[in-house]
Amino acid sequence: MKTLTIDAKDIHYTPLNQQIRAAIADGAKEITLNNVLGQRFIGDGLRGDDVTITVNGVPGGDLGMFMSGPTLIVHGNADHAPGNTMDKGRVIIHGSAGDAVAHSMRGGRVYVRDNIGYRGGIHMKKYLEKRPILVVGGSARAFLGESMAGGLVIVLGLGGVPPIAEQGVGSGIHGGEIFVRGPVDNLCLGNGTKQAPVTEEERAMIRPIIEDFAQSFGIDSTPLLAAEYTRIAAVSARPFANKYTLE
Amino acid sequence: MSIGSTPLRFRVTIDPDRCMNCGRCIENCSYGVYRKEGDSIRINSRNCVACHRCLAFCPRDAIEIEEKPGDYRSHPVWTREIREAVFNQAKTGRIISGGMGNALPWPIIFDRLVLDACQVTNPSIDPLREPMELRTYIGKKPSSLSIRERPGKDVELLTKLTPNLQIETPIMIGHMSYGAISLPAQQAMARAVHRIGTFMGTGEGGLHQSLYPYQKNMIVQVASGRFGVDIDYLERGAAIEIKIGQGAKPGIGGHLPGEKVCADVACTRMIPEGSDAISPAPHHDIYSIEDLKQLVHGLKEATEWKKPVFVKIAAVHNTAAIAAGIARSGADAVVIDGFRGGTGSAPVVFRDHVGIPIEAAVASVDAKLRSQGIRNEVSIIASGGIRQSADVAKIICLGADAVYIGTSALVAMGCRVCGTCNRGMCAWGIATQKPELTKRLDPETNAVQVENLIHGWTLELGELMGAAGINSIESLRGNRDRLRGYMLDEGLLNVLDVKTVGA
Ligand code: SF4
Ligand code: SF4
């Protein structure tokens, strides 16, 4: 397999992405970026289903934006909106990430081992076989899954942190679902949401995803699979249905 | 006591002496005004919206439509519209929604501006005899050029130029999404812009496969819902437009009801069939000018810096300052959508009351960018309420580089501005997804009509320029000396930076 290592020290994001694109065009399947420090847009608009890019360091915002295919593995924290409007592929973050993680994501997976900031999974959406998945190992801050239109968010609360402790979860949600390990205080729920314990069917549905997440980070999945989960979803798929009258 | 019926908005009558009972009115009316009972045609005037579809296809001119046949007691404060809005909300307790643009009789600044012409001291130019340069380039212009002399007489340009869009006339068609309007309507406009050498916007609805052949003339839109946006879509467009706001409904998002999301619209938008497509009010990754810059750069990086990126905002109070921020965000053009801009559907209270007119917005943006020395960083595209070639000439004099038209392109395809686009029953097949209605449009016939309209305006623009002794659109741009204000107040004249007539 063709591999390549790029030293990203002091390189601006555009030439860095150009080098990545050139390497993929040249047939590279495994690319390692060392000394990444704040470069934004890594993997932006990148294609290549069989390409894996390992990012050593701390990438800047919009990691994997509009990405369609590759896998990005980050050994470090990520800034805001990794997986923004991503189409296909994976972003696996061995650390924490900032606000608006997986913003408007329409396909693929984003796994964050530790915690995420505000508005994670905002306006994710699903179409046919494209179903975006965001899994957070630690906790998510306020307005998780705001305006969600489709897809799946799972928050596990590992490492002794409560998975969610702030308000606005699912505000304006009209599709998709959020699973949280353990009970959820109603005070955390946003307008137009409802919660219920998971059914056996739902548990079976999230099981392989949790297993895959645990495997990605070398975590023991047994306690996660045995745990209780709460499912948060929209009260109505049509929140605007009774809002308007004709002129 | 219930409120009961309100007076008819329109009364439809058929002249029995002229009618030949052919039934075309029944077939054509999608609002259910006509029905056959025995041998005669019965009319339910209450359903009429005055879209004139029946009238246009009655072979005998037998149909008459009268507006507001039943009078209220006239009152300058309690107008008919105000009273009917109260009745409506008293009955429903809801937000009133409507289609098309601003329906209040605000004064129109364009109609208080006059253009100039040459007399005696400088000769006018005859566009038939001399070339008129209407070609326009949309995008950043370098603030300076550095050039190296090559051996021989040749020179080499060292400055790296940013990609621009080349348009053959400063008239483009703005963003009307597939979903808000029908596919044949988009197809017709796409053919027209392709032939003319101009551009049209996709709207926030993705790009339907049947439009791929015209993609080099399409500006793809990225709005807050990110519908239909993936890397293929971004790469297809000639330019990318970030929609922040819309003149018909500044400050709020959009909402395409599930009824209009048929299988094909679903596929283009990339959402499940029949689901509501909800665009949030803000982009949730843009809460500041810095964030906007991040998205501008994100889009450019995704498309390898090959495409201009536009940012569209609604014209509101602080548009000039906002546009100055946009000019510094790396964007290549700022689209300003005035409060007369059309819409498939908007809350009437926003459509009619929020935002400012395009004339004042463009003039103030142009002045602000010039005063900060950054006018070259962005082109200004004026949108919302451009009705005729004179408006194009005037807004260019006020500082715009080009215009987007919307409603006038629809009118060129038959739209009668009936204002019920939000109901999805457009009898002209434009603002609807019902197959039996959309098939009423023929993309080729309608393409010719739209092409004719833009062609006619372009000719008029050339004539107006020639009469003013100008042979290049560059010399008209920002040329306020070619305008005079007629009965405009001093404050507005100052904002427009235009003198009064006679001065
Ligand atoms: S289309 Fe005209 S002529 Fe034909 S039935 Fe209707 S009113 Fe009569
Ligand atoms: S597009 Fe159709 S519904 Fe909308 S105003 Fe025009 S004729 Fe009426």
PDB file of C-alpha atoms and ligand atoms in Angstrom, chain B residues 31 49-52 99-100 180-181 343-344 407 410-411 414-432, ligand 2:
ATOM      1  CA  TYR B  31     -58.231  26.926  -8.119  1.00  0.00           C
ATOM      2  CA  VAL B  49     -56.977  34.591  -7.345  1.00  0.00           C
ATOM      3  CA  ALA B  50     -56.844  36.537 -10.623  1.00  0.00           C
ATOM      4  CA  CYS B  51     -54.038  34.459 -12.102  1.00  0.00           C
ATOM      5  CA  HIS B  52     -55.737  35.043 -15.473  1.00  0.00           C
ATOM      6  CA  GLY B  99     -46.330  34.708  -1.886  1.00  0.00           C
ATOM      7  CA  MET B 100     -44.563  37.118  -4.233  1.00  0.00           C
ATOM      8  CA  ALA B 180     -40.249  26.886  -4.827  1.00  0.00           C
ATOM      9  CA  ILE B 181     -40.651  26.769  -8.596  1.00  0.00           C
ATOM     10  CA  THR B 343     -40.561  34.793  -2.613  1.00  0.00           C
ATOM     11  CA  GLY B 344     -42.340  31.493  -2.903  1.00  0.00           C
ATOM     12  CA  THR B 407     -40.218  38.036 -10.733  1.00  0.00           C
ATOM     13  CA  LEU B 410     -41.364  34.497 -14.125  1.00  0.00           C
ATOM     14  CA  VAL B 411     -43.694  37.057 -15.669  1.00  0.00           C
ATOM     15  CA  GLY B 414     -46.711  33.729 -17.903  1.00  0.00           C
ATOM     16  CA  CYS B 415     -46.815  34.542 -14.172  1.00  0.00           C
ATOM     17  CA  ARG B 416     -49.460  37.152 -13.422  1.00  0.00           C
ATOM     18  CA  VAL B 417     -48.102  38.147  -9.987  1.00  0.00           C
ATOM     19  CA  CYS B 418     -51.248  36.800  -8.378  1.00  0.00           C
ATOM     20  CA  GLY B 419     -49.261  36.264  -5.181  1.00  0.00           C
ATOM     21  CA  THR B 420     -50.456  32.780  -4.315  1.00  0.00           C
ATOM     22  CA  CYS B 421     -47.181  30.952  -5.007  1.00  0.00           C
ATOM     23  CA  ASN B 422     -47.265  29.682  -1.427  1.00  0.00           C
ATOM     24  CA  ARG B 423     -50.346  27.586  -2.187  1.00  0.00           C
ATOM     25  CA  GLY B 424     -48.531  25.366  -4.687  1.00  0.00           C
ATOM     26  CA  MET B 425     -51.380  25.468  -7.219  1.00  0.00           C
ATOM     27  CA  CYS B 426     -49.923  27.911  -9.741  1.00  0.00           C
ATOM     28  CA  ALA B 427     -52.053  27.569 -12.859  1.00  0.00           C
ATOM     29  CA  TRP B 428     -49.102  28.627 -14.980  1.00  0.00           C
ATOM     30  CA  GLY B 429     -47.040  25.647 -13.825  1.00  0.00           C
ATOM     31  CA  ILE B 430     -44.396  27.872 -12.272  1.00  0.00           C
ATOM     32  CA  ALA B 431     -44.803  27.849  -8.499  1.00  0.00           C
ATOM     33  CA  THR B 432     -46.093  24.309  -8.159  1.00  0.00           C
TER      34      THR B 432
HETATM   35  S1  SF4 C   2     -45.798  32.158 -10.001  1.00  0.00           S
HETATM   36 FE1  SF4 C   2     -47.882  31.434 -10.318  1.00  0.00          FE
HETATM   37  S2  SF4 C   2     -48.802  31.483  -8.257  1.00  0.00           S
HETATM   38 FE2  SF4 C   2     -46.939  32.754  -8.179  1.00  0.00          FE
HETATM   39  S3  SF4 C   2     -47.661  34.834  -8.608  1.00  0.00           S
HETATM   40 FE3  SF4 C   2     -47.027  33.948 -10.572  1.00  0.00          FE
HETATM   41  S4  SF4 C   2     -48.922  33.106 -11.434  1.00  0.00           S
HETATM   42 FE4  SF4 C   2     -49.303  33.446  -9.250  1.00  0.00          FE
END
